[in-house]
Short mmCIF file of C-alpha atoms in Angstrom, two decimals:
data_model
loop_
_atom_site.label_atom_id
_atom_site.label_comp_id
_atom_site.label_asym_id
_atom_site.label_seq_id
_atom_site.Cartn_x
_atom_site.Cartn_y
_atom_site.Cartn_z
CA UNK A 18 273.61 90.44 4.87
CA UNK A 19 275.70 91.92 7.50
CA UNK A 20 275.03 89.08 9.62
CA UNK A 21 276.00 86.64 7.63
CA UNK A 22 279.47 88.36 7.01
CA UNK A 23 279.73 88.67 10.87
CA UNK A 24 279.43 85.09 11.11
CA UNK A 25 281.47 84.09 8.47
CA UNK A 26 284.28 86.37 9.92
CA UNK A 27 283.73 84.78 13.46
CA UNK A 28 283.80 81.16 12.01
CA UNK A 29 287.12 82.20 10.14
CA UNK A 30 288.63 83.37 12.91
CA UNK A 31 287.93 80.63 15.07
CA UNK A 32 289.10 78.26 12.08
CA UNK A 33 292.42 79.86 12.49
CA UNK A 34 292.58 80.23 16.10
CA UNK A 35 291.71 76.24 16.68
CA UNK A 36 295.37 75.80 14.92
CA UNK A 37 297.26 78.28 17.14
CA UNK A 38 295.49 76.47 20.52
CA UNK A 39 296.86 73.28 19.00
CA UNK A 40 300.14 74.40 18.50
CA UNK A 41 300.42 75.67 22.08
CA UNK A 42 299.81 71.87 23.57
CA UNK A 43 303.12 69.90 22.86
CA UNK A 44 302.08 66.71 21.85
CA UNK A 45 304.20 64.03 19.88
CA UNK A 46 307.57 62.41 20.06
CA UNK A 47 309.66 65.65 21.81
CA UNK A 48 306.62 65.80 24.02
CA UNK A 49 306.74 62.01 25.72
CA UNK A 50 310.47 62.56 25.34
CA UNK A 51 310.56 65.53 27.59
CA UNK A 52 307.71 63.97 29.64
CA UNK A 53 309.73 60.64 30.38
CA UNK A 54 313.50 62.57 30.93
CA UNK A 55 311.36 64.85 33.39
CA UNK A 56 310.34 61.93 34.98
CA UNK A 57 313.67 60.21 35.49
CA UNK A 58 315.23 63.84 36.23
CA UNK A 59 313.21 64.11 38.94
CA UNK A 60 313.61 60.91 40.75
CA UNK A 61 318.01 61.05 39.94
CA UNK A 62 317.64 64.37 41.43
CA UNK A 63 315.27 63.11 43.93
CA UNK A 64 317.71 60.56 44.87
CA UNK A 65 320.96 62.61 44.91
CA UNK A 66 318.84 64.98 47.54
CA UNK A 67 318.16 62.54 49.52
CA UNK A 68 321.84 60.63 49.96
CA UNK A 69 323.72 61.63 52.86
CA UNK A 70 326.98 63.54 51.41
CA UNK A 71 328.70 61.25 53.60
CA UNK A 72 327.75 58.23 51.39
CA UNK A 73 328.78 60.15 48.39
CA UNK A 74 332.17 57.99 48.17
CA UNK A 75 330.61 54.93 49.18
CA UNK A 76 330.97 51.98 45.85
CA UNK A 77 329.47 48.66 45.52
CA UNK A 78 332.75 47.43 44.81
CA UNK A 79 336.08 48.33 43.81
CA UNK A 80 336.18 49.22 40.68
CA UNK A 81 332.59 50.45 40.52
CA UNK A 82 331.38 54.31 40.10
CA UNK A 83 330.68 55.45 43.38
CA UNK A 84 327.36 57.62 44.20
CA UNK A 85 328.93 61.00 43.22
CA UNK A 86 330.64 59.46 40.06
CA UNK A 87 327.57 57.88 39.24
CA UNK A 88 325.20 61.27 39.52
CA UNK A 89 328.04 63.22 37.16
CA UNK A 90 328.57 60.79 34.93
CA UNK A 91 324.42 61.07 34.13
CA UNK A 92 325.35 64.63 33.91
CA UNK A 93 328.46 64.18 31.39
CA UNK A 94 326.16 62.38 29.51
CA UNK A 95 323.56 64.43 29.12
CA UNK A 96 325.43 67.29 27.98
CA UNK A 97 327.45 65.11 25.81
CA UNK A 98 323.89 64.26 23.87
CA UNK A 99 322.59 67.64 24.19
CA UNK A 100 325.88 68.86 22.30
CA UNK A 101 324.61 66.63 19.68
CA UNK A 102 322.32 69.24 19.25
CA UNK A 103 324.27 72.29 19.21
CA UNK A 104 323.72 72.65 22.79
CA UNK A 105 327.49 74.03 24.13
CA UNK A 106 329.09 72.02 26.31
CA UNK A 107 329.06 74.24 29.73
CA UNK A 108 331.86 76.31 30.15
CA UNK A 109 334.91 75.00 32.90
CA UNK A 110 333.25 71.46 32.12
CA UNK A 111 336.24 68.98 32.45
CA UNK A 112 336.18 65.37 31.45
CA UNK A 113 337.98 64.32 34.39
CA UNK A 114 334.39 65.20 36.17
CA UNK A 115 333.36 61.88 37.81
CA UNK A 116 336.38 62.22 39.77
CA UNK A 117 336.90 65.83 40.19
CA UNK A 118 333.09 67.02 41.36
CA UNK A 119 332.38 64.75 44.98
CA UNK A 120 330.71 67.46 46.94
CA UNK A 121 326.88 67.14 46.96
CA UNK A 122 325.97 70.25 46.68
CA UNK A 123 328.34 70.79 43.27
CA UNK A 124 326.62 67.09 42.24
CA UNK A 125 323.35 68.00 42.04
CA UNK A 126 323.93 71.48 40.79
CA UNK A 127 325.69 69.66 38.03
CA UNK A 128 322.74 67.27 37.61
CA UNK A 129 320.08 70.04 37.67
CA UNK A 130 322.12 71.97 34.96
CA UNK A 131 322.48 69.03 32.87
CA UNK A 132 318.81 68.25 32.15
CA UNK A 133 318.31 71.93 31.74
CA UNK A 134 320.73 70.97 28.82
CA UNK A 135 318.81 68.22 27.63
CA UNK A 136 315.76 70.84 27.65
CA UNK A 137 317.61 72.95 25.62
CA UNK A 138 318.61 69.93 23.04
CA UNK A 139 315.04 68.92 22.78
CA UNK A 140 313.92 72.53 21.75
CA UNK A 141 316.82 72.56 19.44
CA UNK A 142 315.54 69.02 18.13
CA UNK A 143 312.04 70.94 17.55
CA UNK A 144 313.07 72.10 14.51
CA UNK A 145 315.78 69.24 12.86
CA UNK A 146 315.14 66.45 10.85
CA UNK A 147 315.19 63.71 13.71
CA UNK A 148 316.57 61.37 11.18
CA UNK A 149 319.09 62.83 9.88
CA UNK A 150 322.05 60.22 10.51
CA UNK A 151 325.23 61.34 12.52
CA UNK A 152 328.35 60.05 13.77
CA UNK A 153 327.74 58.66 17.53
CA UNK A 154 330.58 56.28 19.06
CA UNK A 155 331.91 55.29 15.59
CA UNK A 156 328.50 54.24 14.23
CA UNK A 157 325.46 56.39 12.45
CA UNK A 158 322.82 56.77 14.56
CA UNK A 159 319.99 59.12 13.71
CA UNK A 160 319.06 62.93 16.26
CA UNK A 161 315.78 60.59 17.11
CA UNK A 162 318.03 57.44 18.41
CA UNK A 163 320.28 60.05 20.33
CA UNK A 164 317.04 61.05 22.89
CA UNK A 165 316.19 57.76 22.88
CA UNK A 166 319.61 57.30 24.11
CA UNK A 167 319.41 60.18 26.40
CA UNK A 168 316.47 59.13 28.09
CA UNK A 169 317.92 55.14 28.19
CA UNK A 170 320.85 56.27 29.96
CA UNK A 171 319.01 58.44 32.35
CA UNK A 172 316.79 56.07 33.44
CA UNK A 173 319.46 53.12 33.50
CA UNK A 174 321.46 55.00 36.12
CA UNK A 175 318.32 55.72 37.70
CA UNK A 176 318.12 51.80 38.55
CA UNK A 177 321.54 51.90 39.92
CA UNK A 178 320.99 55.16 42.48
CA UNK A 179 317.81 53.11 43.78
CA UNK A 180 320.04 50.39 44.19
CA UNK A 181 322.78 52.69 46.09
CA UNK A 182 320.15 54.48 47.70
CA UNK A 183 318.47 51.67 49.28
CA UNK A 184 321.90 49.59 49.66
CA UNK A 185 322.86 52.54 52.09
CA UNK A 186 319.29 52.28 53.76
CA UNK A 187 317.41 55.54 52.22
CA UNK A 188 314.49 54.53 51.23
CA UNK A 189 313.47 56.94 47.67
CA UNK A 190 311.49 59.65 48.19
CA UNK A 191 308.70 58.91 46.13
CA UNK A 192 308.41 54.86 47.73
CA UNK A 193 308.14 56.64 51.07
CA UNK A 194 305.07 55.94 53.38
CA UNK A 195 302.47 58.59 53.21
CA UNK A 196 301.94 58.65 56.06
CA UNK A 197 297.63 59.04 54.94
CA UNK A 198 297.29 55.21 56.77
#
């Protein structure tokens, strides 16, 4: 009899244990959303790295965001979003940003700090009804479509810095050679 209680008690245990090593996986939406803002995170960041600061005024055109305007302006937006999630804007943060913060260094701290931001928003998002409508630029948009947006507009300025990047002749850091041929 004793044995049988034993392993009842060890197959209960286990039953709630399997649940607990579940939970500890992230897996859904907030999970490919942090998985694909990581991604483009990395490569802005990348990017911004590997710039000279000398080409951090250089523009397209007149008219157009240069390189530093273009790496805070990712930033402004992401803690823009993550405020969308009760994420506090960070303190000293001035709207005038794109044309106030050109030094690299001060760039990519800003960048860095932003998608620590967006980390923050996501864990926030963890536990809010994603579709629960708010007001976003005038129109109702629900939390979910606001980190679709997040990730959208990181990875839409990514496309421009590759196109600065290699329009000033650095090559991104993950396309480089390997050197392994």
């Amino acid at each position: 009899m004793h044995r049988k209680l034993f392993a009842l008690l060890v197959v209960g245990a286990m039953a709630l244990a399997v649940p607990a090593l579940a939970d500890s996986h992230e897996s859904g939406y907030l999970a490919d959303f942090k998985k694909d803002v990581d991604g483009a995170a990395e490569k802005l960041i990348g990017l911004a790295e590997a710039m000279p600061a000398d080409k951090y005024g250089w523009r397209p055109a007149e008219g157009v965001r240069s390189v530093s305007e273009s790496f805070v302006h990712v930033a402004a937006g992401n803690f823009f979003f993550s405020s969308q999630f009760g994420v506090a804007m960070p303190e000293g943060f001035s709207r005038d940003a794109e044309q106030t913060v050109t030094d690299k260094a001060a760039v990519i701290e800003m960048l860095k700090k932003s998608f620590k931001h967006v980390h923050q928003a996501a864990a926030a998002a963890a536990a809010m009804n994603l579709d629960e409508q708010v007001d976003f630029f005038g129109s109702k948009r629900s939390k979910r479509a606001i980190l679709m947006i997040t990730a959208g507009h990181a990875h839409e300025h990514l496309g421009q810095a590759i196109a600065y990047a290699r329009s000033n002749g650095v090559v991104p850091p993950w396309s480089q050679p390997s050197g392994d041929s």
